[in-house]
Amino acid sequence: AEYMGTVGSEEMAAVFSPVSMVLTGAWYYLLSVFATAYVVILKTVRSLTRTITNKKKVVQKDTKWSLPRPTAKTLTARDGVSLKYFVTSPSGNKAREECKVMVFSNGLGVNGEMVAFAPLVHHFGTEEWIYITWNYRGLFHSEQPKRTRRLAIVEHAEDLKEIITKEGVTTIDILCGHSMGVQVSLEMAALYPERVERLILLNGTYGQVFHAAFQPLFRVPGLHNAINRIVQFLMDHPWAINGLVKYLQITTPPSIKLYSFFFRSDLLDQLLGENYLIKFLNNYFLDICSSPQHCRNYLRLFQELDAHSLFHLLHTIQHPALVVSGLLDIFTPAYGSFDIAARMPNSMHCVCPLASHASLLETPERVIQALEVFMNRRYQRANSINFHYD
């Protein structure tokens, strides 16, 4: 206040000029890049050491375990949109009604697959658990709504509610979301708290993704608006989307292989096969560049993820929640997870220092260890909204 009283309006305008904000943002961004590069160097040394150590060792998939094959089903939603969803059957002797239910809310771009959650399926097993996931409206085998507004995040939460209702599921024992699925899961818990028992939130945020995307350690002033304008420019110019698709078709495959080299897990190499991370990322990203229309749908959903926010309601979501983040995540940086964990009263935060946007697939040992601690915590539901830690 003293400083503002001692300077004139012209000087204040100079301090907060666009040029000054750009330079400040550039400075913070350079700091974040250098800090991230330092950690990546550590990761590179680890990866090279692993390669040299295991170059004579043939990594084979564990043929004793594989992901369960789900049954594909369809549902006509409240607005007439046909949704494709997937349900597994219990492998044990328990009746379906006696089994627990885990729902997977995938990241943007995953085709109803459970690969992103494979360590969880392996940990909990299939004898007493039923797993449900679905294709988001407008993607893959789920229809595009007639009105673009029907792609909003709240609509995906309503879709989930209709799916579990059709399946006769009264309460979801664990609702697990990854990336975009975190926002969908939080929306579901806020809208229908009585239908969710626990949350697992992997590498996501509460909303407004452009405020943090590609800003690993700091929110860069002005970058949110720049990303928004770039996306809108692509949406408004088909030739730009065509060019982006061709560019992604060339650059994505080698980038995926490089990513897999740095971040794959030795444990999951043996459980799922050494190309598990490449297969996951192919499923995750290659559909984006399969056609201009698919690319356009993704960009539209990115806009919806940015327009959506539950920050102001996080303190009202009292469900037990395990929040997982990776310090090398550039899509949904870890500080978004810190915000979620700080505002949700019954949350537990697991930070993976050498993981990026798929912490569960990159450092499964750390996440599963945190999961065991989380599941051993006993909570009592006081009513449809409130939980108490025993």
Coordinates of N, CA and C in Angstrom, one line a residue, residues 139-351:
L139 N -17.1 -39.2 -28.2 CA -15.8 -39.9 -28.5 C -16.0 -41.4 -28.8
F140 N -15.2 -41.9 -29.7 CA -15.2 -43.4 -30.0 C -16.6 -43.8 -30.3
H141 N -17.2 -44.8 -29.6 CA -18.4 -45.4 -29.9 C -19.6 -44.8 -29.2
S142 N -19.4 -43.7 -28.5 CA -20.6 -43.0 -28.0 C -20.9 -41.8 -28.9
E143 N -22.2 -41.6 -29.1 CA -22.6 -40.6 -30.1 C -22.3 -39.2 -29.7
Q144 N -22.2 -38.3 -30.7 CA -22.1 -36.9 -30.5 C -23.4 -36.3 -30.2
P145 N -23.6 -35.5 -29.2 CA -24.9 -34.8 -28.9 C -25.2 -33.8 -30.0
K146 N -26.5 -33.5 -30.1 CA -26.9 -32.5 -31.1 C -26.5 -31.1 -30.7
R147 N -26.4 -30.8 -29.5 CA -26.0 -29.5 -29.0 C -24.6 -29.6 -28.4
T148 N -23.7 -28.8 -28.8 CA -22.4 -28.8 -28.3 C -22.3 -28.6 -26.8
R149 N -23.2 -27.8 -26.3 CA -23.2 -27.6 -24.8 C -23.4 -28.9 -24.0
R150 N -23.9 -29.9 -24.7 CA -24.1 -31.2 -24.0 C -22.8 -32.0 -23.8
L151 N -21.7 -31.4 -24.2 CA -20.4 -32.0 -23.9 C -19.8 -31.5 -22.6
A152 N -20.5 -30.7 -21.9 CA -20.0 -30.1 -20.6 C -19.7 -31.2 -19.6
I153 N -18.8 -31.0 -18.7 CA -18.3 -32.0 -17.8 C -19.5 -32.5 -16.9
V154 N -20.4 -31.7 -16.6 CA -21.5 -32.1 -15.8 C -22.4 -33.2 -16.5
E155 N -22.4 -33.1 -17.8 CA -23.1 -34.1 -18.6 C -22.5 -35.5 -18.5
H156 N -21.2 -35.5 -18.5 CA -20.5 -36.8 -18.3 C -20.8 -37.4 -17.0
A157 N -20.9 -36.6 -15.9 CA -21.2 -37.1 -14.6 C -22.7 -37.6 -14.6
E158 N -23.5 -36.9 -15.3 CA -24.9 -37.4 -15.4 C -25.0 -38.7 -16.2
D159 N -24.1 -38.9 -17.2 CA -24.0 -40.1 -17.9 C -23.7 -41.3 -17.0
L160 N -22.7 -41.0 -16.2 CA -22.2 -42.1 -15.2 C -23.3 -42.5 -14.3
K161 N -24.1 -41.5 -13.8 CA -25.2 -41.8 -12.9 C -26.2 -42.7 -13.6
E162 N -26.5 -42.4 -14.9 CA -27.5 -43.2 -15.6 C -26.9 -44.6 -15.8
I163 N -25.6 -44.8 -16.1 CA -25.0 -46.1 -16.3 C -25.1 -47.0 -15.1
I164 N -24.7 -46.4 -13.9 CA -24.8 -47.3 -12.7 C -26.2 -47.6 -12.3
T165 N -27.1 -46.6 -12.6 CA -28.5 -46.9 -12.3 C -29.0 -48.1 -13.2
K166 N -28.7 -48.1 -14.5 CA -29.1 -49.2 -15.3 C -28.5 -50.5 -14.9
E167 N -27.3 -50.5 -14.3 CA -26.6 -51.7 -13.9 C -27.0 -52.1 -12.5
G168 N -27.9 -51.4 -11.9 CA -28.4 -51.7 -10.5 C -27.5 -51.4 -9.4
V169 N -26.5 -50.5 -9.7 CA -25.5 -50.2 -8.7 C -26.0 -49.0 -7.8
T170 N -26.2 -49.2 -6.6 CA -26.7 -48.2 -5.7 C -25.6 -47.2 -5.3
T171 N -24.4 -47.8 -4.9 CA -23.3 -47.0 -4.5 C -22.0 -47.5 -5.1
I172 N -21.2 -46.6 -5.6 CA -19.9 -46.9 -6.2 C -18.9 -47.0 -5.0
D173 N -18.3 -48.2 -4.8 CA -17.4 -48.3 -3.7 C -16.1 -47.5 -3.9
I174 N -15.6 -47.5 -5.1 CA -14.4 -46.6 -5.4 C -14.7 -46.0 -6.8
L175 N -14.6 -44.7 -6.8 CA -14.7 -44.0 -8.1 C -13.3 -43.5 -8.4
C176 N -12.7 -44.0 -9.5 CA -11.3 -43.7 -9.8 C -11.3 -42.9 -11.1
G177 N -10.7 -41.7 -11.1 CA -10.6 -40.9 -12.3 C -9.1 -40.6 -12.6
H178 N -8.8 -40.5 -13.9 CA -7.5 -40.1 -14.3 C -7.6 -39.0 -15.3
S179 N -6.8 -37.9 -15.1 CA -6.8 -36.7 -15.9 C -8.2 -36.1 -16.0
M180 N -8.8 -36.1 -17.2 CA -10.1 -35.5 -17.3 C -11.1 -36.2 -16.4
G181 N -10.9 -37.5 -16.1 CA -11.7 -38.3 -15.3 C -11.7 -37.8 -13.8
V182 N -10.7 -37.0 -13.4 CA -10.7 -36.4 -12.1 C -11.8 -35.4 -12.0
Q183 N -12.0 -34.6 -13.0 CA -13.0 -33.5 -13.0 C -14.4 -34.2 -13.0
V184 N -14.5 -35.3 -13.8 CA -15.8 -36.0 -13.9 C -16.1 -36.6 -12.6
S185 N -15.1 -37.2 -11.9 CA -15.3 -37.9 -10.6 C -15.7 -36.9 -9.6
L186 N -15.1 -35.7 -9.5 CA -15.4 -34.7 -8.5 C -16.8 -34.2 -8.8
E187 N -17.2 -34.0 -10.0 CA -18.5 -33.6 -10.4 C -19.6 -34.6 -9.9
M188 N -19.3 -35.9 -10.1 CA -20.2 -36.9 -9.7 C -20.3 -36.9 -8.2
A189 N -19.3 -36.8 -7.5 CA -19.3 -36.8 -6.0 C -20.0 -35.5 -5.5
A190 N -19.9 -34.4 -6.2 CA -20.6 -33.2 -5.8 C -22.1 -33.3 -6.0
L191 N -22.5 -33.9 -7.2 CA -23.9 -34.0 -7.6 C -24.6 -35.1 -6.8
Y192 N -24.0 -36.2 -6.7 CA -24.6 -37.4 -6.1 C -23.7 -38.0 -5.0
P193 N -23.5 -37.3 -3.9 CA -22.6 -37.7 -2.9 C -23.0 -39.0 -2.2
E194 N -24.3 -39.3 -2.2 CA -24.7 -40.5 -1.6 C -24.4 -41.8 -2.4
R195 N -24.0 -41.6 -3.7 CA -23.8 -42.7 -4.6 C -22.3 -43.1 -4.7
V196 N -21.4 -42.4 -3.9 CA -20.0 -42.6 -4.0 C -19.4 -42.8 -2.6
E197 N -18.6 -43.8 -2.4 CA -18.0 -44.1 -1.1 C -16.6 -43.5 -1.0
R198 N -15.7 -43.8 -2.0 CA -14.4 -43.3 -1.9 C -14.0 -42.8 -3.3
L199 N -12.9 -41.9 -3.3 CA -12.4 -41.4 -4.6 C -10.9 -41.7 -4.7
I200 N -10.5 -42.0 -5.9 CA -9.0 -42.0 -6.2 C -8.9 -41.1 -7.4
L201 N -8.1 -40.1 -7.2 CA -7.9 -39.0 -8.2 C -6.5 -39.0 -8.7
L202 N -6.3 -39.4 -10.0 CA -5.0 -39.6 -10.5 C -4.6 -38.5 -11.5
N203 N -3.6 -37.7 -11.2 CA -3.1 -36.8 -12.2 C -4.1 -35.9 -12.9
G204 N -4.9 -35.2 -12.1 CA -5.9 -34.4 -12.6 C -6.0 -33.0 -11.9
T205 N -7.0 -32.3 -12.1 CA -7.2 -31.0 -11.4 C -8.7 -30.8 -11.2
Y206 N -9.0 -29.7 -10.5 CA -10.4 -29.4 -10.2 C -11.1 -28.6 -11.4
G207 N -10.3 -28.2 -12.4 CA -10.9 -27.5 -13.5 C -9.9 -26.4 -14.0
Q208 N -10.4 -25.6 -15.0 CA -9.6 -24.5 -15.6 C -8.2 -25.0 -16.0
V209 N -8.2 -26.0 -16.8 CA -6.9 -26.7 -17.1 C -5.9 -25.8 -17.8
F210 N -6.4 -24.8 -18.6 CA -5.4 -24.0 -19.3 C -4.7 -23.0 -18.4
H211 N -5.2 -22.9 -17.2 CA -4.5 -22.0 -16.2 C -3.2 -22.7 -15.7
A212 N -3.1 -24.0 -15.9 CA -1.9 -24.7 -15.4 C -1.2 -25.6 -16.5
A213 N -1.9 -25.9 -17.6 CA -1.3 -26.8 -18.6 C 0.0 -26.2 -19.1
F214 N 1.0 -27.1 -19.3 CA 2.3 -26.7 -19.8 C 3.1 -25.6 -19.0
Q215 N 2.7 -25.6 -17.7 CA 3.4 -24.7 -16.7 C 3.7 -25.5 -15.5
P216 N 4.8 -26.3 -15.6 CA 5.1 -27.4 -14.7 C 5.2 -27.0 -13.2
L217 N 5.8 -25.8 -12.9 CA 6.1 -25.4 -11.5 C 5.4 -24.1 -11.2
F218 N 5.0 -23.3 -12.2 CA 4.4 -22.0 -11.9 C 3.3 -21.8 -12.9
R219 N 2.3 -21.0 -12.4 CA 1.3 -20.5 -13.4 C 1.8 -19.2 -14.0
V220 N 2.0 -19.3 -15.3 CA 2.6 -18.2 -16.0 C 1.6 -17.2 -16.4
P221 N 1.7 -15.9 -16.0 CA 0.7 -14.9 -16.3 C 0.5 -14.8 -17.8
G222 N -0.7 -14.8 -18.2 CA -1.1 -14.6 -19.6 C -1.1 -15.8 -20.5
L223 N -0.5 -16.9 -20.0 CA -0.4 -18.1 -20.9 C -1.7 -18.8 -21.0
H224 N -2.6 -18.6 -20.0 CA -4.0 -19.2 -20.1 C -4.7 -18.6 -21.3
N225 N -4.6 -17.3 -21.5 CA -5.3 -16.7 -22.6 C -4.7 -17.1 -23.9
A226 N -3.4 -17.2 -23.9 CA -2.7 -17.6 -25.2 C -3.1 -19.0 -25.6
I227 N -3.2 -20.0 -24.7 CA -3.6 -21.3 -25.0 C -5.0 -21.3 -25.5
N228 N -5.9 -20.5 -24.8 CA -7.3 -20.4 -25.2 C -7.4 -19.9 -26.6
R229 N -6.7 -18.9 -27.0 CA -6.7 -18.4 -28.3 C -6.2 -19.3 -29.4
I230 N -5.2 -20.1 -29.1 CA -4.6 -21.0 -30.0 C -5.7 -22.1 -30.3
V231 N -6.3 -22.6 -29.2 CA -7.3 -23.7 -29.4 C -8.5 -23.1 -30.2
Q232 N -8.9 -21.9 -29.9 CA -10.1 -21.4 -30.6 C -9.7 -21.1 -32.1
F233 N -8.5 -20.7 -32.4 CA -8.0 -20.5 -33.7 C -8.1 -21.8 -34.5
L234 N -7.6 -22.9 -33.9 CA -7.7 -24.2 -34.5 C -9.1 -24.6 -34.8
M235 N -10.0 -24.3 -33.8 CA -11.4 -24.7 -34.0 C -12.1 -23.9 -35.1
D236 N -11.6 -22.7 -35.3 CA -12.3 -21.8 -36.3 C -11.7 -22.0 -37.7
H237 N -10.6 -22.7 -37.9 CA -9.9 -22.8 -39.2 C -9.6 -24.3 -39.5
P238 N -10.4 -24.9 -40.3 CA -10.2 -26.4 -40.6 C -8.9 -26.7 -41.2
W239 N -8.3 -25.7 -42.0 CA -7.0 -26.0 -42.6 C -5.9 -26.1 -41.5
A240 N -6.1 -25.4 -40.4 CA -5.1 -25.4 -39.3 C -5.2 -26.8 -38.6
I241 N -6.5 -27.3 -38.4 CA -6.6 -28.6 -37.8 C -6.0 -29.7 -38.7
N242 N -6.2 -29.6 -40.0 CA -5.6 -30.5 -40.9 C -4.1 -30.6 -40.8
G243 N -3.5 -29.4 -40.7 CA -2.1 -29.3 -40.5 C -1.6 -29.9 -39.2
L244 N -2.4 -29.6 -38.1 CA -2.1 -30.2 -36.8 C -2.1 -31.7 -36.8
V245 N -3.1 -32.2 -37.5 CA -3.3 -33.7 -37.6 C -2.1 -34.3 -38.3
K246 N -1.7 -33.7 -39.4 CA -0.5 -34.2 -40.2 C 0.8 -34.1 -39.3
Y247 N 0.9 -33.0 -38.6 CA 2.1 -32.8 -37.7 C 2.1 -33.9 -36.6
L248 N 1.0 -34.1 -36.0 CA 0.9 -35.1 -34.9 C 1.1 -36.5 -35.4
Q249 N 0.7 -36.8 -36.6 CA 0.9 -38.2 -37.2 C 2.4 -38.5 -37.4
I250 N 3.2 -37.4 -37.6 CA 4.6 -37.6 -37.8 C 5.4 -37.6 -36.5
T251 N 5.0 -36.7 -35.6 CA 5.8 -36.6 -34.4 C 5.3 -37.5 -33.2
T252 N 4.1 -37.9 -33.2 CA 3.6 -38.6 -32.0 C 4.3 -40.0 -31.8
P253 N 4.4 -40.8 -32.8 CA 5.0 -42.2 -32.6 C 6.4 -42.1 -32.0
P254 N 7.4 -41.3 -32.5 CA 8.7 -41.3 -31.9 C 8.6 -40.7 -30.5
S255 N 7.7 -39.7 -30.3 CA 7.6 -39.1 -28.9 C 7.2 -40.1 -27.9
I256 N 6.2 -41.0 -28.3 CA 5.7 -42.0 -27.4 C 6.8 -43.0 -27.0
K257 N 7.6 -43.4 -28.0 CA 8.7 -44.3 -27.7 C 9.7 -43.7 -26.7
L258 N 10.0 -42.4 -27.0 CA 11.0 -41.7 -26.1 C 10.4 -41.7 -24.7
Y259 N 9.1 -41.3 -24.6 CA 8.4 -41.2 -23.3 C 8.5 -42.6 -22.6
S260 N 8.2 -43.7 -23.3 CA 8.2 -45.0 -22.7 C 9.6 -45.4 -22.2
F261 N 10.6 -45.0 -22.9 CA 12.0 -45.2 -22.5 C 12.3 -44.6 -21.1
F262 N 11.8 -43.4 -20.9 CA 12.1 -42.7 -19.7 C 11.2 -43.2 -18.5
F263 N 9.9 -43.5 -18.7 CA 9.0 -43.6 -17.7 C 8.4 -45.0 -17.4
R264 N 8.7 -45.9 -18.2 CA 8.1 -47.2 -18.0 C 8.6 -47.9 -16.7
S265 N 7.8 -48.7 -16.2 CA 8.1 -49.4 -14.9 C 8.5 -50.8 -15.1
D266 N 9.6 -51.2 -14.4 CA 10.1 -52.6 -14.6 C 9.1 -53.6 -14.1
L267 N 8.3 -53.2 -13.0 CA 7.3 -54.1 -12.5 C 6.2 -54.4 -13.5
L268 N 5.7 -53.3 -14.2 CA 4.7 -53.5 -15.1 C 5.2 -54.1 -16.5
D269 N 6.5 -53.9 -16.7 CA 7.1 -54.6 -17.9 C 6.8 -56.1 -17.8
Q270 N 7.0 -56.6 -16.6 CA 6.8 -58.1 -16.4 C 5.3 -58.5 -16.3
L271 N 4.5 -57.5 -15.8 CA 3.1 -57.9 -15.6 C 2.3 -57.7 -16.9
L272 N 2.6 -56.7 -17.7 CA 1.8 -56.4 -18.9 C 2.6 -56.5 -20.2
G273 N 3.9 -56.7 -20.1 CA 4.7 -56.7 -21.3 C 5.5 -55.4 -21.4
E274 N 6.7 -55.5 -22.0 CA 7.6 -54.3 -22.0 C 7.0 -53.2 -22.9
N275 N 6.1 -53.4 -23.7 CA 5.5 -52.3 -24.6 C 4.2 -51.8 -24.0
Y276 N 3.9 -52.1 -22.7 CA 2.6 -51.7 -22.2 C 2.4 -50.2 -22.2
L277 N 3.4 -49.4 -22.0 CA 3.3 -48.0 -21.9 C 3.1 -47.4 -23.3
I278 N 3.7 -48.0 -24.3 CA 3.5 -47.6 -25.7 C 2.1 -47.9 -26.2
K279 N 1.6 -49.1 -25.8 CA 0.2 -49.4 -26.2 C -0.8 -48.5 -25.5
F280 N -0.5 -48.1 -24.3 CA -1.4 -47.2 -23.6 C -1.4 -45.8 -24.2
L281 N -0.2 -45.3 -24.6 CA -0.1 -44.0 -25.1 C -0.6 -44.0 -26.6
N282 N -0.5 -45.1 -27.3 CA -1.1 -45.2 -28.6 C -2.6 -45.0 -28.6
N283 N -3.1 -45.7 -27.6 CA -4.6 -45.6 -27.4 C -5.0 -44.2 -26.9
Y284 N -4.1 -43.6 -26.2 CA -4.3 -42.3 -25.6 C -4.3 -41.2 -26.6
F285 N -3.2 -41.2 -27.4 CA -3.0 -40.0 -28.3 C -3.2 -40.2 -29.8
L286 N -3.0 -41.4 -30.3 CA -3.1 -41.6 -31.7 C -4.5 -41.4 -32.3
D287 N -5.5 -41.6 -31.5 CA -6.9 -41.3 -32.0 C -7.1 -39.8 -32.2
I288 N -6.3 -39.0 -31.5 CA -6.5 -37.6 -31.7 C -6.1 -37.2 -33.1
C289 N -5.1 -37.8 -33.7 CA -4.6 -37.5 -35.0 C -5.1 -38.4 -36.1
S290 N -6.1 -39.2 -35.8 CA -6.7 -40.2 -36.7 C -7.5 -39.5 -37.8
S291 N -8.1 -38.3 -37.4 CA -8.9 -37.6 -38.4 C -9.1 -36.2 -37.9
P292 N -9.4 -35.2 -38.8 CA -9.6 -33.8 -38.4 C -10.8 -33.7 -37.4
Q293 N -11.9 -34.5 -37.7 CA -13.1 -34.5 -36.8 C -12.8 -34.9 -35.4
H294 N -12.0 -36.0 -35.3 CA -11.6 -36.5 -33.9 C -10.8 -35.4 -33.2
C295 N -9.9 -34.8 -34.0 CA -9.1 -33.7 -33.4 C -9.9 -32.6 -32.9
R296 N -10.9 -32.2 -33.7 CA -11.8 -31.1 -33.3 C -12.6 -31.5 -32.0
N297 N -13.1 -32.7 -31.9 CA -13.8 -33.2 -30.7 C -12.9 -33.1 -29.5
Y298 N -11.7 -33.4 -29.6 CA -10.8 -33.3 -28.5 C -10.6 -31.9 -28.1
L299 N -10.4 -31.0 -29.0 CA -10.1 -29.6 -28.7 C -11.4 -29.0 -28.0
R300 N -12.5 -29.4 -28.5 CA -13.8 -28.9 -27.8 C -13.9 -29.4 -26.4
L301 N -13.5 -30.6 -26.1 CA -13.5 -31.1 -24.8 C -12.4 -30.5 -23.9
F302 N -11.3 -30.1 -24.5 CA -10.3 -29.4 -23.8 C -10.9 -28.0 -23.3
Q303 N -11.7 -27.4 -24.2 CA -12.3 -26.2 -23.8 C -13.3 -26.4 -22.7
E304 N -14.0 -27.5 -22.7 CA -14.9 -27.8 -21.6 C -14.2 -28.0 -20.3
L305 N -13.0 -28.7 -20.4 CA -12.2 -28.9 -19.2 C -11.8 -27.6 -18.6
D306 N -11.5 -26.6 -19.5 CA -11.0 -25.3 -19.0 C -12.2 -24.5 -18.5
A307 N -13.4 -24.6 -19.1 CA -14.5 -23.8 -18.6 C -15.1 -24.3 -17.3
H308 N -14.8 -25.6 -17.0 CA -15.3 -26.2 -15.8 C -14.4 -26.0 -14.6
S309 N -15.1 -25.8 -13.4 CA -14.3 -25.7 -12.2 C -15.2 -26.1 -11.0
L310 N -14.5 -26.8 -10.0 CA -15.2 -27.2 -8.8 C -14.4 -26.7 -7.6
F311 N -13.5 -25.7 -7.8 CA -12.6 -25.3 -6.8 C -13.4 -24.8 -5.6
H312 N -14.5 -24.0 -5.8 CA -15.2 -23.4 -4.8 C -16.1 -24.4 -4.0
L313 N -16.2 -25.7 -4.5 CA -17.0 -26.7 -3.8 C -16.1 -27.8 -3.2
L314 N -14.8 -27.8 -3.4 CA -13.9 -28.9 -3.0 C -14.1 -29.1 -1.5
H315 N -14.3 -28.0 -0.7 CA -14.4 -28.2 0.8 C -15.7 -28.9 1.2
T316 N -16.6 -29.0 0.3 CA -17.9 -29.6 0.6 C -17.9 -31.1 0.2
I317 N -16.9 -31.5 -0.6 CA -16.7 -33.0 -0.9 C -15.9 -33.7 0.1
Q318 N -16.6 -34.3 1.0 CA -16.0 -34.9 2.2 C -15.7 -36.4 2.1
H319 N -15.8 -36.9 0.9 CA -15.5 -38.3 0.7 C -14.0 -38.6 0.9
P320 N -13.7 -39.8 1.5 CA -12.3 -40.1 1.6 C -11.7 -40.2 0.2
A321 N -10.6 -39.5 0.0 CA -10.0 -39.4 -1.4 C -8.5 -39.5 -1.3
L322 N -8.0 -40.4 -2.2 CA -6.6 -40.5 -2.5 C -6.2 -39.7 -3.7
V323 N -5.4 -38.6 -3.5 CA -5.0 -37.8 -4.6 C -3.6 -38.1 -5.0
V324 N -3.4 -38.4 -6.3 CA -2.0 -38.8 -6.8 C -1.6 -37.8 -7.8
S325 N -0.3 -37.4 -7.7 CA 0.2 -36.4 -8.7 C 1.7 -36.8 -9.0
G326 N 2.2 -36.3 -10.2 CA 3.5 -36.5 -10.6 C 4.2 -35.2 -10.7
L327 N 5.4 -35.0 -10.2 CA 6.1 -33.7 -10.2 C 6.6 -33.4 -11.6
L328 N 6.6 -34.4 -12.6 CA 7.0 -34.1 -13.9 C 5.8 -34.0 -14.9
D329 N 4.6 -33.9 -14.3 CA 3.4 -33.8 -15.1 C 3.3 -32.4 -15.7
I330 N 3.3 -32.2 -17.0 CA 3.2 -30.9 -17.6 C 1.8 -30.6 -18.1
F331 N 0.9 -31.7 -18.1 CA -0.5 -31.4 -18.6 C -1.3 -31.0 -17.4
T332 N -1.3 -31.7 -16.3 CA -2.0 -31.2 -15.1 C -0.9 -31.2 -13.9
P333 N -0.2 -30.1 -13.8 CA 0.9 -30.1 -12.9 C 0.5 -30.4 -11.4
A334 N 1.5 -30.8 -10.7 CA 1.2 -31.4 -9.3 C 0.5 -30.3 -8.4
Y335 N 0.8 -29.0 -8.6 CA 0.2 -28.1 -7.7 C -1.3 -28.0 -7.7
G336 N -1.9 -28.5 -8.8 CA -3.3 -28.6 -8.9 C -3.8 -29.7 -7.9
S337 N -3.1 -30.8 -7.8 CA -3.4 -31.8 -6.8 C -3.2 -31.3 -5.4
F338 N -2.2 -30.5 -5.2 CA -2.0 -30.0 -3.9 C -3.2 -29.1 -3.4
D339 N -3.7 -28.3 -4.4 CA -4.9 -27.5 -4.1 C -6.1 -28.4 -3.7
I340 N -6.3 -29.5 -4.5 CA -7.4 -30.4 -4.2 C -7.2 -31.0 -2.8
A341 N -6.1 -31.5 -2.5 CA -5.8 -32.2 -1.2 C -6.0 -31.2 -0.1
A342 N -5.6 -30.0 -0.3 CA -5.6 -29.0 0.8 C -7.1 -28.6 1.1
R343 N -8.0 -28.7 0.1 CA -9.3 -28.2 0.4 C -10.3 -29.3 0.7
M344 N -10.0 -30.6 0.3 CA -10.9 -31.7 0.6 C -10.5 -32.2 2.0
P345 N -11.4 -32.2 2.9 CA -11.1 -32.5 4.3 C -10.6 -33.9 4.6
N346 N -11.1 -34.9 3.8 CA -10.7 -36.3 4.1 C -9.8 -36.8 3.0
S347 N -8.9 -36.0 2.5 CA -8.0 -36.4 1.4 C -6.6 -36.8 1.9
M348 N -6.0 -37.6 1.1 CA -4.6 -38.1 1.3 C -3.9 -37.9 0.0
H349 N -2.7 -37.2 0.1 CA -2.0 -36.9 -1.2 C -0.7 -37.7 -1.3
C350 N -0.6 -38.4 -2.4 CA 0.6 -39.1 -2.8 C 1.3 -38.4 -3.9
V351 N 2.5 -37.9 -3.7 CA 3.3 -37.2 -4.7 C 4.4 -38.2 -5.2

